[in-house]
XYZ file of C-alpha atoms in Angstrom:
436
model
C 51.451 -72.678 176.170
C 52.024 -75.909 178.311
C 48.473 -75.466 179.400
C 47.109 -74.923 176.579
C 48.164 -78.050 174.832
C 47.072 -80.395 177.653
C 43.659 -79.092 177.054
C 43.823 -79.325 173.466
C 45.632 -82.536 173.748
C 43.117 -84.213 175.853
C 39.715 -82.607 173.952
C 41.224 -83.627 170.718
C 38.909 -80.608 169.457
C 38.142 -80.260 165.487
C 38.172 -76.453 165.237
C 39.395 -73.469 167.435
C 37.784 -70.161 167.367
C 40.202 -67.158 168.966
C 40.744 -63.704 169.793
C 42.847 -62.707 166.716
C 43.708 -59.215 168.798
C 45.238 -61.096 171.449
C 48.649 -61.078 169.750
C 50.324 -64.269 171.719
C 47.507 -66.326 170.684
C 47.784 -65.539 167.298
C 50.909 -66.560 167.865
C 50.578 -69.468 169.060
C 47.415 -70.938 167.087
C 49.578 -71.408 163.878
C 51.444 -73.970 165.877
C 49.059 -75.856 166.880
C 47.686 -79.259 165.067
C 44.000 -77.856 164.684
C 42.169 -78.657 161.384
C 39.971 -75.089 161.429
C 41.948 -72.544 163.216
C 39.232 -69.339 162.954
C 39.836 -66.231 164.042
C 37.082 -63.282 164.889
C 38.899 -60.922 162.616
C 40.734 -62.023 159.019
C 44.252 -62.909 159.914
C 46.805 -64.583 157.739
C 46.973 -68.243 157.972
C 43.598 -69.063 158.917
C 40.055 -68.551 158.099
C 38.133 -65.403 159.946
C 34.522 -66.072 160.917
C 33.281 -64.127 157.820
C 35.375 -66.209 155.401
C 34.087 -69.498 157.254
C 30.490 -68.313 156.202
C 30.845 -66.818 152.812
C 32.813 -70.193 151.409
C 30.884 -72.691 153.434
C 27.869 -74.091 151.854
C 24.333 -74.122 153.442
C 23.512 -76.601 156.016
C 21.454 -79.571 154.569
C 20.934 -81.948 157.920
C 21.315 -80.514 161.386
C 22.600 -83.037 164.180
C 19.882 -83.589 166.923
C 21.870 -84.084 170.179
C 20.028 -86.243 172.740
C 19.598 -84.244 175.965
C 22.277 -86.376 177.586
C 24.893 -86.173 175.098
C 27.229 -83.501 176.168
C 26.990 -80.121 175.535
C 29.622 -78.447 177.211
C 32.944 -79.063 178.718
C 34.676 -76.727 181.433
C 38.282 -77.345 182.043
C 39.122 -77.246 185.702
C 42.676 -77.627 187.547
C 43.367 -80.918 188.757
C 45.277 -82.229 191.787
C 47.841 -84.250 190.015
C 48.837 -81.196 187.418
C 46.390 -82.483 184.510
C 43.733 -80.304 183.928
C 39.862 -82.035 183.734
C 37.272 -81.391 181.480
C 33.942 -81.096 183.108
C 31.218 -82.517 180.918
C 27.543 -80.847 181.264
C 24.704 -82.115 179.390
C 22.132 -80.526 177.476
C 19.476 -81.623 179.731
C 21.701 -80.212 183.581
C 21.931 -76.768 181.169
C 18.112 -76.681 180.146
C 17.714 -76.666 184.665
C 20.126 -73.806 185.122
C 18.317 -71.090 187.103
C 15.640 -68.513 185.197
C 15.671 -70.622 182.431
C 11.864 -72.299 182.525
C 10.053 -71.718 179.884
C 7.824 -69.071 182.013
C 11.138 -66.979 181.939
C 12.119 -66.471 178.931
C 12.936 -68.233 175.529
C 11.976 -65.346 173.810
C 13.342 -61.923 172.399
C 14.290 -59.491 175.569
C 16.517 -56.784 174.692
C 16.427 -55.042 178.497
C 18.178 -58.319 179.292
C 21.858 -56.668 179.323
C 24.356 -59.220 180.940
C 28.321 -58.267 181.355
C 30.193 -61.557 180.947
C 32.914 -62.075 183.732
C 34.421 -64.989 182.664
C 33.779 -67.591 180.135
C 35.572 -69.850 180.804
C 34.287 -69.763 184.603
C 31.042 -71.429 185.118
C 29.509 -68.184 186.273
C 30.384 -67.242 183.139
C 28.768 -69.857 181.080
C 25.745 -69.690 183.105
C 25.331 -65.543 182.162
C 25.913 -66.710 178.800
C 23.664 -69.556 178.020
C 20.305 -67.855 180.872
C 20.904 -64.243 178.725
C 20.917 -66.681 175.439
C 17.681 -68.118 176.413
C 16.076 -64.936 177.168
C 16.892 -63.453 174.210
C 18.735 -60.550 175.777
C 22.474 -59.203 175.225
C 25.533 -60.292 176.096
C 28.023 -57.368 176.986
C 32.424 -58.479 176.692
C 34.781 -55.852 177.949
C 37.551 -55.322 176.197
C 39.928 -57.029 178.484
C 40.158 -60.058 181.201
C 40.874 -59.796 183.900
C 37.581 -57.553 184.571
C 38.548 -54.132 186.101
C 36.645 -52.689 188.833
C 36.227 -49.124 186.709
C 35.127 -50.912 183.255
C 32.454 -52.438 185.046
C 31.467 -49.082 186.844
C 31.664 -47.708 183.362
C 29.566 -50.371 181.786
C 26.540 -50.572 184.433
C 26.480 -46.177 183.865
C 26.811 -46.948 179.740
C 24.513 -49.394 179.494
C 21.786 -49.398 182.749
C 22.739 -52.598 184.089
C 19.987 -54.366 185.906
C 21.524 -57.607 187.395
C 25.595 -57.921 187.796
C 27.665 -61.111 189.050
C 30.748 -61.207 190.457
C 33.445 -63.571 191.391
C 36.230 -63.508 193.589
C 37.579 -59.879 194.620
C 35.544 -58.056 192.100
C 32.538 -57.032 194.454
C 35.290 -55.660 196.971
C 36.639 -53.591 194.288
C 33.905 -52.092 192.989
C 32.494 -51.332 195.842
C 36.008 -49.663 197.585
C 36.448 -47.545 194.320
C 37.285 -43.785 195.854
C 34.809 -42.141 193.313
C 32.110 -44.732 193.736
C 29.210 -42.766 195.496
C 29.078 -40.236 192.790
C 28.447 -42.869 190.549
C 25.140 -43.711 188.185
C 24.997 -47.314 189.984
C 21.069 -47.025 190.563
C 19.892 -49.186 188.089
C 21.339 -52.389 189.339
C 18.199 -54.343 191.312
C 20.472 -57.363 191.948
C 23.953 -57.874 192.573
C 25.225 -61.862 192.888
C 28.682 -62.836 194.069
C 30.721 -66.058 194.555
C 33.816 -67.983 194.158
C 35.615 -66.870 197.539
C 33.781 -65.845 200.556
C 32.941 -61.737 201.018
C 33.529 -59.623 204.021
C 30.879 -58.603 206.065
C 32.359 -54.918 205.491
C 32.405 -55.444 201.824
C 28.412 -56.261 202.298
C 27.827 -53.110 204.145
C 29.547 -50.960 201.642
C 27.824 -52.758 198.335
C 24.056 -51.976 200.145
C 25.087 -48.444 199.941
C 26.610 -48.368 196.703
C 24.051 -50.405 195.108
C 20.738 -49.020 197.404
C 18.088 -50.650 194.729
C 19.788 -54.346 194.748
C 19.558 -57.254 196.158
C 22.478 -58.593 197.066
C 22.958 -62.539 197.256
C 26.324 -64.901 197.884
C 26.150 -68.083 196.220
C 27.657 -71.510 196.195
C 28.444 -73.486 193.445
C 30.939 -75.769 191.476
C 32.015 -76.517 187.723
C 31.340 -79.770 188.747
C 27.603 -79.060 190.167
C 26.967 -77.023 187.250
C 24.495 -74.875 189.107
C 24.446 -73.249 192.183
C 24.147 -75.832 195.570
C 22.978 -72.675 197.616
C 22.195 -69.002 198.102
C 22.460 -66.540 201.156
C 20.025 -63.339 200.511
C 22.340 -60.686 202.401
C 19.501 -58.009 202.462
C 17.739 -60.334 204.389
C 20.472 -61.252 206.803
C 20.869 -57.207 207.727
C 17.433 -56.325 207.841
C 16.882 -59.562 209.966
C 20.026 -58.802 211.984
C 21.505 -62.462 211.615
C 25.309 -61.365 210.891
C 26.553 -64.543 211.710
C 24.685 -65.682 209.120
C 27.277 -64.041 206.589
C 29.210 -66.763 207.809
C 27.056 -69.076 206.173
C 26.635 -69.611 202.078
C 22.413 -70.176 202.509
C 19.941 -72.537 203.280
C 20.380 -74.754 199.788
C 16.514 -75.582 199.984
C 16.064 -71.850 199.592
C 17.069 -72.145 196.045
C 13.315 -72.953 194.730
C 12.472 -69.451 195.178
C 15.286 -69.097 192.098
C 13.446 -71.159 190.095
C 15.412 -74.042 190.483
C 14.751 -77.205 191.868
C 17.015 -77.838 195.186
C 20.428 -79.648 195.232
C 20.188 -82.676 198.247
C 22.322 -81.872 200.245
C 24.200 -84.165 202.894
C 27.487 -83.611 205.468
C 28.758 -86.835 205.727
C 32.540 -88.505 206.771
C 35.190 -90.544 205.700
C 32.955 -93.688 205.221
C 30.018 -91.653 203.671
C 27.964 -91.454 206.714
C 25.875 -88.789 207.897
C 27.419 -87.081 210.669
C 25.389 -85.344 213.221
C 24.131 -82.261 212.713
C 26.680 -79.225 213.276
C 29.100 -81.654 212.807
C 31.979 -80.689 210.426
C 32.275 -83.566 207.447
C 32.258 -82.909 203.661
C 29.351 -81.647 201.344
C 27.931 -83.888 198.299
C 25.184 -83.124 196.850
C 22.919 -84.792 194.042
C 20.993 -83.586 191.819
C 19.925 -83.804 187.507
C 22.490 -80.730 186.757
C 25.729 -81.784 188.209
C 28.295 -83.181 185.557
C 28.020 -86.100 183.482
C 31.592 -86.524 184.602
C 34.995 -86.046 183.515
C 36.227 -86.256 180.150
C 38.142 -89.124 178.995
C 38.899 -89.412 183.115
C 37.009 -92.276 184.382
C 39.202 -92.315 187.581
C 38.481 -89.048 188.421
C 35.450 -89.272 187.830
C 34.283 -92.386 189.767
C 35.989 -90.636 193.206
C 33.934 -87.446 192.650
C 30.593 -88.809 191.583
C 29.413 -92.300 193.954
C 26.656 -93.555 193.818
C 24.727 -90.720 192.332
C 26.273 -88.224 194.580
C 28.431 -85.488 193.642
C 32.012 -84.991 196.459
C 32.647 -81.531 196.271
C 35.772 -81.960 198.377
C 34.524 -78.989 200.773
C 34.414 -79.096 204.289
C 30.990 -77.669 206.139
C 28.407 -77.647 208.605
C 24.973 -77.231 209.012
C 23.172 -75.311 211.652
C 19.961 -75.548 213.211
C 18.401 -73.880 210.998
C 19.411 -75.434 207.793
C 21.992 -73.225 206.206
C 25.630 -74.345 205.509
C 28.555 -72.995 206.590
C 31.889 -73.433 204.174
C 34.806 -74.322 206.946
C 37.659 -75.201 204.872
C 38.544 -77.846 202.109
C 39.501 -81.461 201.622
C 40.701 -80.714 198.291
C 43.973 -79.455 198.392
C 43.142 -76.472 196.295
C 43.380 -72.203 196.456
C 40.996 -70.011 195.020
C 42.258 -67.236 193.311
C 39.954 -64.710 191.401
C 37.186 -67.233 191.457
C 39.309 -69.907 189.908
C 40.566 -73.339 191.180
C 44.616 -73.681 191.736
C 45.554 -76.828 192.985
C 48.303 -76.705 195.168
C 50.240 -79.935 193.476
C 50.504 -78.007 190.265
C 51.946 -75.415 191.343
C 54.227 -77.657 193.779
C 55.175 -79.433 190.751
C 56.469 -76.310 188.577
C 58.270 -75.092 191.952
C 60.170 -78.446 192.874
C 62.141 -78.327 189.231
C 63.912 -74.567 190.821
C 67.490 -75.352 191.521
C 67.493 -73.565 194.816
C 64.334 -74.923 196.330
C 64.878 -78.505 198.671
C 61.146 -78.609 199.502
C 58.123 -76.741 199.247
C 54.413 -77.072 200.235
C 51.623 -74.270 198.303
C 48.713 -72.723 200.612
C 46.540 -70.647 200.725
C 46.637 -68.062 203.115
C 44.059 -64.941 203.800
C 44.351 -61.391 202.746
C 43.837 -58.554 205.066
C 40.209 -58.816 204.694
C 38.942 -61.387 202.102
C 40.121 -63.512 199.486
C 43.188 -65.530 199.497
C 46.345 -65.660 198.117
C 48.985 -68.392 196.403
C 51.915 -68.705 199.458
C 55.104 -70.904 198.615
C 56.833 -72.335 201.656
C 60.004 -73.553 200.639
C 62.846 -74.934 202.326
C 66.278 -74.469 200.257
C 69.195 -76.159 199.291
C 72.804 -75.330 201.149
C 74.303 -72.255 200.806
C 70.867 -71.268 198.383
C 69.052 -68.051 197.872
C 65.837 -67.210 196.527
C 63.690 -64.133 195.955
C 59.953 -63.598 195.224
C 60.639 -61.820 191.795
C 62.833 -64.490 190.800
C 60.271 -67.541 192.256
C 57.967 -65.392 190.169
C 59.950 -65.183 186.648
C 60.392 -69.218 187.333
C 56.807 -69.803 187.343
C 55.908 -68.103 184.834
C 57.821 -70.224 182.292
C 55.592 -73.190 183.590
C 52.132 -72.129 184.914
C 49.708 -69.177 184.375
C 49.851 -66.040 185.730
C 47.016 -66.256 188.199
C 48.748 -69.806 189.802
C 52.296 -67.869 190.757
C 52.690 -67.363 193.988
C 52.560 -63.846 195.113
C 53.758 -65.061 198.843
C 56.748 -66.515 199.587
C 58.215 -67.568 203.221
C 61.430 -69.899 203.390
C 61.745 -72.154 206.621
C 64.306 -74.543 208.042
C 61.775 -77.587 207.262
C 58.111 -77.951 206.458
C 55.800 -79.219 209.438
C 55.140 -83.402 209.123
C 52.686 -86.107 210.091
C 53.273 -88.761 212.399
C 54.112 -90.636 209.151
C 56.177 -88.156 207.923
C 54.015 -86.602 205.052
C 53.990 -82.869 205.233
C 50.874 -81.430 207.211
C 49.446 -78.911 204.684
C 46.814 -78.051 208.091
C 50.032 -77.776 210.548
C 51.470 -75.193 207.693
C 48.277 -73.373 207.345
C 47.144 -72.770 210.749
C 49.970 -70.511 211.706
C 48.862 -67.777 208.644
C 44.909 -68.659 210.186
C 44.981 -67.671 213.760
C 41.897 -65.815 215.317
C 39.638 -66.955 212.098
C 36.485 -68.776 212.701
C 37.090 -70.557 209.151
C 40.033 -71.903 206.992
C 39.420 -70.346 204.305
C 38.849 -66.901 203.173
């Protein structure tokens, strides 16, 4: 609920449309200062969709937006506990990928599209491209997706093209009864929002023999992806390190799309040599107008014309860019952004915690978790149930830490700030990258 109203607060939005079978929002929405609460189905209270049509009269003028005017806003975590809302415009979403007029803008009903998330950019991308073709957009009935629904759903309905984020290509693809599954018709398989396991790639060319499987990289703030990394190619080519890497981002014209510039530079916005480790920007018509009602925020992430995505890389000789580890001090969990400060925040208010510092430290194979390194008061105990039951009085679900270690004191700079990289290091040993 705390989350909720920030958003609400800070979009000041005129109407709300919501799930009226999700019970705790229907809940919640009749406490909320909304002038057009409308719900799918006809609850009491508030208008249902039907209802809104049926007493509404027709339209006589239509508003003409301008194709910078914005068209979209994304809410993101932020690294001081507020939440930012990511403006696109209409003109960065007419350049999203496949959607030239040579694709589509017409009526394409073997365009079948499962929606992971929509309130993840991959999500709104599926959503607006499948809009544009003219094809169908397919919800499950519940979020978080489930490995077996979408098994279900690409059988059901002949998926041709699926995308994934975070852990969800690892569990499909490590489902016991997946080989004697009707997974044929799938001819391309995308994935992002964490980094994949070269094991996980081996197993999804078996399970999905007709795809082609890509990784790519992208932000809510770039609105579109900055690269791709064609994983066929990488195994038929036999360049494994190269699953290291998230693409060559000048490979993305063959996408349809024209390519992101792309720079590695340091702390004074310099170029650094190449295979040199600095941070990524990027530039380009489709990243965000900027963030809403947030000018501060928004002048540090966008100079100059170029986007700071706050991620540390490399490029090698070759061109493609490797992901290494992040200036932003930020977890990804399921494909979505936690910042660590939030979460820091929520945990610092717990009566038996002195100190604490949030990372992110690797599972066994890929993907990370949210780890809570505290250091407690005197005579002070504290287990992960109750840090957990805590948390979830102040955070969502996906932001509580499922890792906790208590220490005798947190690892500090020269200046005595406490060394998130110090802390990190000792969960990262043997790993060519810092993140996972």
């Amino acid at each position: 609920p705390n989350e909720i109203n920030q958003i609400l607060d800070d979009a000041t939005p005129i109407a709300i449309v919501f799930d009226s079978d999700n019970q705790k929002i229907t809940r919640y929405i009749s406490s909320l200062n909304i002038a057009f609460p409308i719900s799918c189905k006809l609850v009491s209270g508030s208008l249902s969709v039907e209802d809104l049509i049926a007493t509404s009269p027709s339209l006589t003028k239509w508003y003409t937006a301008g194709p910078d005017d914005v068209a979209l806003i994304i809410y993101t975590g932020g690294t001081t506990g507020r939440s930012k809302g990511v403006m696109h415009s209409h003109r960065a979403i007419s350049l999203w990928s496949f959607m030239s007029p040579t694709r589509g803008g017409g009526h394409n009903p073997t365009k079948k599209s499962l929606v992971p998330n929509q309130a993840h950019l991959t999500g709104q991308f599926i959503l607006w491209t499948t809009l544009f073709e003219g094809g169908c957009l397919i919800y499950p009935k519940s979020y978080p997706l489930q490995a077996k629904e979408v098994v279900e759903i690409i059988e059901r309905e002949q998926i041709k093209y699926l995308g994934t984020v975070g852990l969800l290509l690892k569990d499909i693809v490590g489902l016991e009864e997946i080989h004697s599954r009707q997974t044929h018709s799938v001819v391309g398989v995308s994935c992002g929002g964490a980094p994949i396991s070269e094991n996980t790639f081996y197993k999804a060319l078996e399970v999905f023999p007709n795809a082609q499987l890509s990784e790519v990289y992208s932000q809510t703030e770039s609105g579109q992806f900055i690269s791709f990394l064609s994983i066929n190619q990488c195994f038929t080519a036999g360049k494994l390190h190269r699953l290291l890497s998230v693409g060559n981002p000048s490979h993305m014209i063959h996408w349809g799309q024209k390519p992101f510039e792309v720079r590695i530079v340091d702390d004074s916005g310099d170029d650094v040599q190449q295979g040199q480790i600095g941070e990524i920007i990027c530039k380009s018509e489709q990243i965000m107008l900027g963030y809403w009602n947030n000018p501060e925020e928004t002048n540090k992430a966008i100079r100059n014309g170029w986007l700071y995505t706050g991620d540390l890389g490399r490029f090698d000789e070759d061109g493609y860019l490797y992901l290494l580890d992040r200036k932003k001090d930020m977890i990804i969990v399921g494909a979505s952004n936690v910042y660590c400060s939030e979460v820091e925040e929520a945990l610092s208010t717990h009566p038996s915690i002195l100190e604490v510092a949030v990372v992110g430290t690797p599972l066994l194979d890929e993907g990370e978790e949210v780890t809570a390194v505290v250091v407690l008061r005197n005579q002070s105990s504290i287990t992960l149930e109750d840090l957990k039951q805590f948390c979830s009085q102040h955070i969502a679900e996906y932001k509580i830490p499922t890792r906790l270690e208590i220490v005798e004191s947190l690892a500090r700079t020269s200046v005595g700030k406490i060394n998130k990289q110090a802390i990190k290091k000792q969960f990262l040993l043997g790993r060519a990258r810092m993140i996972n």
